[in-house]
CSV table of C-alpha atoms and ligand atoms in Angstrom, one decimal:
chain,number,residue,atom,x,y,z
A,1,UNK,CA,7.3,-12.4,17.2
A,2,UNK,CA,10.9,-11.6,18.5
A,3,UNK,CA,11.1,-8.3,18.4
A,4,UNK,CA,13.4,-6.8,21.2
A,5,UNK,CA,13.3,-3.3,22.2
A,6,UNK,CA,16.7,-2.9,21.3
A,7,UNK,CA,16.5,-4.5,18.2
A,8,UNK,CA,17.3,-2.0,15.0
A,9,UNK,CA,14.8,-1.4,12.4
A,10,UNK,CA,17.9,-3.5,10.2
A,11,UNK,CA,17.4,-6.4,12.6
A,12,UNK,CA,13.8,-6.7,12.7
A,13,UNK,CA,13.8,-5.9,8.8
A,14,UNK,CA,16.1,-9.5,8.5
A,15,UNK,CA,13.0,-10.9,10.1
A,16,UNK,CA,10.6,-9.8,8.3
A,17,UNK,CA,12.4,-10.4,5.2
A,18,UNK,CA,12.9,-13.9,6.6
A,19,UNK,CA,9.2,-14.6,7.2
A,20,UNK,CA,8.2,-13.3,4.2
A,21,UNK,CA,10.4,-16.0,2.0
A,22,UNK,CA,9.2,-18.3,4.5
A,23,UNK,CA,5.5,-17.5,4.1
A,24,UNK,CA,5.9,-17.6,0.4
A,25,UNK,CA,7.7,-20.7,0.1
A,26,UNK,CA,5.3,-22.5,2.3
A,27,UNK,CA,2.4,-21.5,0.1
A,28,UNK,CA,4.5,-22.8,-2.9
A,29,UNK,CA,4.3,-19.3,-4.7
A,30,UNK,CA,7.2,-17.9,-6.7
A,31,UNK,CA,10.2,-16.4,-4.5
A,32,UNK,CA,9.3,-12.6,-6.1
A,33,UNK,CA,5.5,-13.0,-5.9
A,34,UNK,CA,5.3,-10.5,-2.6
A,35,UNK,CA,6.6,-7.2,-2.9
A,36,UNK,CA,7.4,-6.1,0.5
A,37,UNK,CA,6.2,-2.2,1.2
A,38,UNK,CA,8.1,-1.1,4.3
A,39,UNK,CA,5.0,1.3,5.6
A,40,UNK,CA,7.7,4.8,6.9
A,41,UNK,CA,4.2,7.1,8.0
A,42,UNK,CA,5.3,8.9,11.2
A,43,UNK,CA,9.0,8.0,11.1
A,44,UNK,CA,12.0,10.4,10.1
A,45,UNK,CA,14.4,10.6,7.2
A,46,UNK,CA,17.0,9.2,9.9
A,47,UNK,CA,15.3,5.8,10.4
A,48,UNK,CA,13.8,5.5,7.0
A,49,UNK,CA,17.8,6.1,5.8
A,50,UNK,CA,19.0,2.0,7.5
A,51,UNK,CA,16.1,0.8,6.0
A,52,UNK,CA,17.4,2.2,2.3
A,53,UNK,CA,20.5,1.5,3.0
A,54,UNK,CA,19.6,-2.5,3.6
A,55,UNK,CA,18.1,-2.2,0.2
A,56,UNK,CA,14.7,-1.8,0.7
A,57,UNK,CA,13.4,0.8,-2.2
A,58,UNK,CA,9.4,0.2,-1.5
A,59,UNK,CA,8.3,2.6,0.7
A,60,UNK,CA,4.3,3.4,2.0
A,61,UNK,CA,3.2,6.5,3.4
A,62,UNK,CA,-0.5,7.4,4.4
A,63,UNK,CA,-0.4,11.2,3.5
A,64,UNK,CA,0.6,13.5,1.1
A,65,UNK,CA,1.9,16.4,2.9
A,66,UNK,CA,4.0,14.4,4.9
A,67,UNK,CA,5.9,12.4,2.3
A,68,UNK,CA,6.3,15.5,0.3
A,69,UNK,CA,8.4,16.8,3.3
A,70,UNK,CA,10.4,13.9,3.3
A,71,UNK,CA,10.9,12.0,0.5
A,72,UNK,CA,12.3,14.3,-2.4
A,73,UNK,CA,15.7,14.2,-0.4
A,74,UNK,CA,15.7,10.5,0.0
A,75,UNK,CA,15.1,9.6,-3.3
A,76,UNK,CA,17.9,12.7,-4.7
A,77,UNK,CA,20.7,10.6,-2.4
A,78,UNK,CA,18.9,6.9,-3.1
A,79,UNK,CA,17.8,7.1,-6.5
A,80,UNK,CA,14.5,5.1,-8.2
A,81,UNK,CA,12.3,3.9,-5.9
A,82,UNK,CA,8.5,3.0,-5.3
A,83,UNK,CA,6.4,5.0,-3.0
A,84,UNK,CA,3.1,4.2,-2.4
A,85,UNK,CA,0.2,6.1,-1.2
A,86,UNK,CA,-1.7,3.9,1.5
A,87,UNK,CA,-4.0,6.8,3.3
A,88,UNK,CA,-6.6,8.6,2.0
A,89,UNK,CA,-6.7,10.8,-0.6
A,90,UNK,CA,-8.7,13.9,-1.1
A,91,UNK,CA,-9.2,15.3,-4.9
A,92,UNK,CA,-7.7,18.6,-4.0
A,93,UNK,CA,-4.4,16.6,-3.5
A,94,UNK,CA,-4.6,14.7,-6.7
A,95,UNK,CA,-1.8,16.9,-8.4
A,96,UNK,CA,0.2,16.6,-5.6
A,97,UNK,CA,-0.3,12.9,-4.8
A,98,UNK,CA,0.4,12.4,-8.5
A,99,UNK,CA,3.4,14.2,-8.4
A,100,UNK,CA,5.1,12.6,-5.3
A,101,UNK,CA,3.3,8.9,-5.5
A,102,UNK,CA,4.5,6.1,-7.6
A,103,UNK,CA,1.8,3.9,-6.7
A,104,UNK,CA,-1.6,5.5,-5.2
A,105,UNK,CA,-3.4,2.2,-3.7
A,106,UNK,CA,-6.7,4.1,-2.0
A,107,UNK,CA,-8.7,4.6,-5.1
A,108,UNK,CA,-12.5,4.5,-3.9
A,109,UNK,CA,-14.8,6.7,-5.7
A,110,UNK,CA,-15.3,9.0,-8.6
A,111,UNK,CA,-14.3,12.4,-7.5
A,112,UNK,CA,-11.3,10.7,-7.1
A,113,UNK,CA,-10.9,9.1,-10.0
A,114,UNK,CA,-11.9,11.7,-11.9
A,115,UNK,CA,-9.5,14.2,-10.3
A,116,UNK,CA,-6.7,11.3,-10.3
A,117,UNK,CA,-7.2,10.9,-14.3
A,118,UNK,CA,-7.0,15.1,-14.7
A,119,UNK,CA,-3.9,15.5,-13.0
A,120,UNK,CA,-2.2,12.2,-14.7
A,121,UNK,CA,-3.0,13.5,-17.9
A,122,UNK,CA,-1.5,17.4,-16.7
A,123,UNK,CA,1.4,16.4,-15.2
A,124,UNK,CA,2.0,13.5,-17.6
A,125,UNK,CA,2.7,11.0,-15.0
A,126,UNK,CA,1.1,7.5,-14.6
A,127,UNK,CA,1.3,6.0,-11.1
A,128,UNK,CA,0.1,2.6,-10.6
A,129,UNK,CA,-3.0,2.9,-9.2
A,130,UNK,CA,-5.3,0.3,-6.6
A,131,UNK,CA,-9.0,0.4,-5.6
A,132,UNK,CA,-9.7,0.3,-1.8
A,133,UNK,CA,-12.6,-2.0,-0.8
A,134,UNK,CA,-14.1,-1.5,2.4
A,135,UNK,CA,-14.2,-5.3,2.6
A,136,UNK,CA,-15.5,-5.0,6.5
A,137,UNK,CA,-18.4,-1.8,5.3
A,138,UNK,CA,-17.4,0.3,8.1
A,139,UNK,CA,-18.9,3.3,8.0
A,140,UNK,CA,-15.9,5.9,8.8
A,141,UNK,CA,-13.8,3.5,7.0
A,142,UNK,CA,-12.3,4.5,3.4
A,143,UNK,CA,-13.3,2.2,0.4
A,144,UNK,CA,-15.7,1.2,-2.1
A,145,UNK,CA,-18.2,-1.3,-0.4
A,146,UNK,CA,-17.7,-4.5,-2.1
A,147,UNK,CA,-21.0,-4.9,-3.6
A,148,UNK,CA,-19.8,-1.6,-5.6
A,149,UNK,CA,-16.3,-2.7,-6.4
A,150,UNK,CA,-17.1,-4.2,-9.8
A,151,UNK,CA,-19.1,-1.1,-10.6
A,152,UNK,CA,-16.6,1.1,-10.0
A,153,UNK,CA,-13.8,-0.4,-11.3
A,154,UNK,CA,-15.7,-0.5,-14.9
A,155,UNK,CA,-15.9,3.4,-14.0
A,156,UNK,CA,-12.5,3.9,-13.7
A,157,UNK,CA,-11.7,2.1,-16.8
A,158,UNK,CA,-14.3,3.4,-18.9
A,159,UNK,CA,-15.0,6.7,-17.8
A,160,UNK,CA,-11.7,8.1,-16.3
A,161,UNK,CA,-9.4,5.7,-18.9
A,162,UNK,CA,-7.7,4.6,-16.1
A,163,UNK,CA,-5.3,0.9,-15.5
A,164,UNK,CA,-6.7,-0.2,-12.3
A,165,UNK,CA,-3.5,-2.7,-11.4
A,166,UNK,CA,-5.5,-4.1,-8.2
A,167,UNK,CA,-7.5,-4.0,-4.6
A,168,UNK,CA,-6.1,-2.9,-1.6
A,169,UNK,CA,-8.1,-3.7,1.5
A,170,UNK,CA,-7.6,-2.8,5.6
A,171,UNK,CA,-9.6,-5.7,7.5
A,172,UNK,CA,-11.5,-4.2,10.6
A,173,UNK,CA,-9.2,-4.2,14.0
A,174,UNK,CA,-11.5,-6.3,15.9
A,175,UNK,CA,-12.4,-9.0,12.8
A,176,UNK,CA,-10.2,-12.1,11.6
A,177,UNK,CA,-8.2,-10.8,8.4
A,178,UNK,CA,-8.6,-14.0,6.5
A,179,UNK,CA,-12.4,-13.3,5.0
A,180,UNK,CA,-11.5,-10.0,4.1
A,181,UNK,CA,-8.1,-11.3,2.6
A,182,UNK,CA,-10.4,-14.2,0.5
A,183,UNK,CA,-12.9,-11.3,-0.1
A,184,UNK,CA,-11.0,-9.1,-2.3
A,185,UNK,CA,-9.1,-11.9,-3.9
A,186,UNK,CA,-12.2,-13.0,-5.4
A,187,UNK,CA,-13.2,-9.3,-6.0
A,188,UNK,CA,-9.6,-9.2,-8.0
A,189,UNK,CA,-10.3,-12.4,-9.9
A,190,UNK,CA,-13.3,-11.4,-11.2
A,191,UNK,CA,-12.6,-8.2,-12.1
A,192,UNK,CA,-9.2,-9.3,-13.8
A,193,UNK,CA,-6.6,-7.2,-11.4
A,194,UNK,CA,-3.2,-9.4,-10.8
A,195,UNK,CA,-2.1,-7.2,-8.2
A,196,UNK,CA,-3.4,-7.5,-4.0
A,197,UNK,CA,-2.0,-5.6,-1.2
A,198,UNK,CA,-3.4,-6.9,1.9
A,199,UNK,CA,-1.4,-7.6,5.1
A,200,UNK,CA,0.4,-5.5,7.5
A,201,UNK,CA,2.2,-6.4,10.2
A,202,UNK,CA,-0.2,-8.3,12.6
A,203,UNK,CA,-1.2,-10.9,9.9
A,204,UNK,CA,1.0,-10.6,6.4
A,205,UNK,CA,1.9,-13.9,6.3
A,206,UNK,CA,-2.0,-15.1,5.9
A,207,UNK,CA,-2.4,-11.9,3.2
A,208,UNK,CA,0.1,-14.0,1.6
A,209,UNK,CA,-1.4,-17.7,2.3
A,210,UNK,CA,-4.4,-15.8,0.8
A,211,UNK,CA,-2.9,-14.5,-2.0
A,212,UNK,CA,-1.1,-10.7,-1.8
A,213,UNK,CA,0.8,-9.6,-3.8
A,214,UNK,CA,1.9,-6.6,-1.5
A,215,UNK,CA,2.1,-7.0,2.3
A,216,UNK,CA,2.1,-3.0,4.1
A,217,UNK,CA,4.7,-3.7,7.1
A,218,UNK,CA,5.0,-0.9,9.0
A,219,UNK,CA,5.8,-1.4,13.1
A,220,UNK,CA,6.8,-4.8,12.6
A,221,UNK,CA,10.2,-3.0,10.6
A,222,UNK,CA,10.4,0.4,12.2
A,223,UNK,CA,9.1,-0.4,15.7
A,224,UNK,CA,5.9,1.2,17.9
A,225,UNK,CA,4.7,4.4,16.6
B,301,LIG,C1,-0.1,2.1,9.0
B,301,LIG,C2,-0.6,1.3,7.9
B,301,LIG,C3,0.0,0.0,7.6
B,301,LIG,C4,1.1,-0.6,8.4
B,301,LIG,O1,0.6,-1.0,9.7
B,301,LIG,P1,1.5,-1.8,10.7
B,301,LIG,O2,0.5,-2.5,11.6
B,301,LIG,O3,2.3,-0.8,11.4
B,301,LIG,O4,2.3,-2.8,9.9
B,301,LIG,C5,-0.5,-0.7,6.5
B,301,LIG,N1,-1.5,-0.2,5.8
B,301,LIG,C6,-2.1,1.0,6.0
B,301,LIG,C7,-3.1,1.5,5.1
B,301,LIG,C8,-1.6,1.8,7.0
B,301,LIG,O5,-2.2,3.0,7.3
C-alpha cells in the first residue's frame, strides 16, 4: 500500500477510491455495487471536514456518545448524509443511537432488538439496520454466533417487526478474512439479506471479491489512530 506519512487523508482517499473501482471491476460487479463507508471513530471534525469536502457522505463511527458530539454540526454545514453505527450498542442507548444513526449495522441479540424496535417506533425514525455475526465465535467478541444467525434474524422480523437489510461481520485479527467473508455471504443468501459489510482496510478488496456490499475503511483514509 502507498501510503506516505505525508500523504493527506484526500490523497490516500483517491487511492482508496481507486482500488475500490479496481476491485470491483476485476470481480465483474456493477461500478455502484460497494458503498464505501469512510470509518471517522477517534478522528476530529477537522479531518473528517477534507474527507466531506471530497464528497464522501458515508461516514462509520463505533459509539454513540462520540458521534453525537460530532456529527450534528457536520451534517448542519454538509447536509444528508449516511452514518453508520459499526460498535456496539447497549439498549440503554437505543434512543439515542436511533436518533443520531442512519444505519445501525451491530444488531446481535434481542434486548437489542427489542429496544431498537421501541425507540424506532417513539421517535419515528427507521435506520437501516444489519445483524453482526460473530463469524470467528470469539467469546468477548460482539455478534450472534452463526449457528444462531438464522434464528435470530426470524426474531427480529417476527417479533420486533423489524427490515433486517443485511450481516455485518469483523473476521478475528489473527485468522484469514476470506472464510469469514464466504461465511456470512452464505448466512445472507439464505436468509434473503442483499446487503454485506465486510472489509476494512487490511483486506476490503477480498470483502469485495467475496461479495460486500459495504467495505468499513478507516486508517487506510484518515491515517494511524
Ligand atoms: C475501526 C473499525 C473499522 C475500520 O478499521 P480500519 O482497519 O481502520 O479500516 C471497521 N469496522 C469496525 C467495526 C471498526 O470498529
Amino acid at each position: 500500500m502507498t501510503t506516505h506519512r505525508n500523504s493527506t487523508a484526500t490523497d490516500r482517499l483517491a487511492e482508496v477510491r481507486a482500488r475500490i473501482g479496481r476491485a470491483v471491476r476485476d470481480c465483474g460487479r456493477e461500478p455502484d455495487a460497494v458503498t464505501l463507508v469512510c470509518v471517522s471513530k477517534t478522528f476530529e471534525a477537522d479531518a473528517i471536514v477534507p474527507v466531506l469536502e471530497a464528497g464522501e457522505r458515508v461516514f462509520g463511527e463505533n459509539r454513540v456518545q462520540e458521534a453525537m458530539g460530532k456529527w450534528p454540526a457536520l451534517r448542519e454545514r454538509f447536509g444528508a448524509l449516511d452514518l453508520h453505527l459499526i460498535g456496539p450498542l447497549q439498549s440503554n442507548k437505543a434512543e439515542e443511537a436511533v436518533s443520531t444513526f442512519d444505519v445501525i449495522e451491530t444488531i446481535d441479540r434481542p434486548k437489542i432488538a427489542e429496544a431498537l424496535a421501541k425507540a424506532m417506533d417513539r421517535l419515528d425514525r427507521r435506520p437501516r439496520l444489519f445483524v453482526q455475526v460473530n463469524t470467528g465465535a470469539e467469546p468477548q467478541k460482539a455478534g450472534i454466533l452463526p449457528e444462531d444467525a438464522d434464528a435470530f434474524v426470524k426474531t427480529c422480523r417476527e417479533t420486533y417487526g423489524l427490515a433486517i437489510a443485511g450481516l455485518m461481520c469483523i473476521p478475528p485479527v489473527d485468522d484469514q478474512a476470506s472464510p469469514h467473508f464466504a461465511l456470512l455471504n452464505v448466512i445472507a443468501a439464505r436468509n434473503d439479506l442483499p446487503a454485506l459489510s465486510m472489509g476494512m482496510s487490511a483486506d476490503f478488496e477480498l470483502g469485495i471479491q467475496l461479495g460486500a456490499t459495504h467495505v468499513r475503511v478507516g486508517s487506510a483514509i484518515f491515517g494511524t489512530r
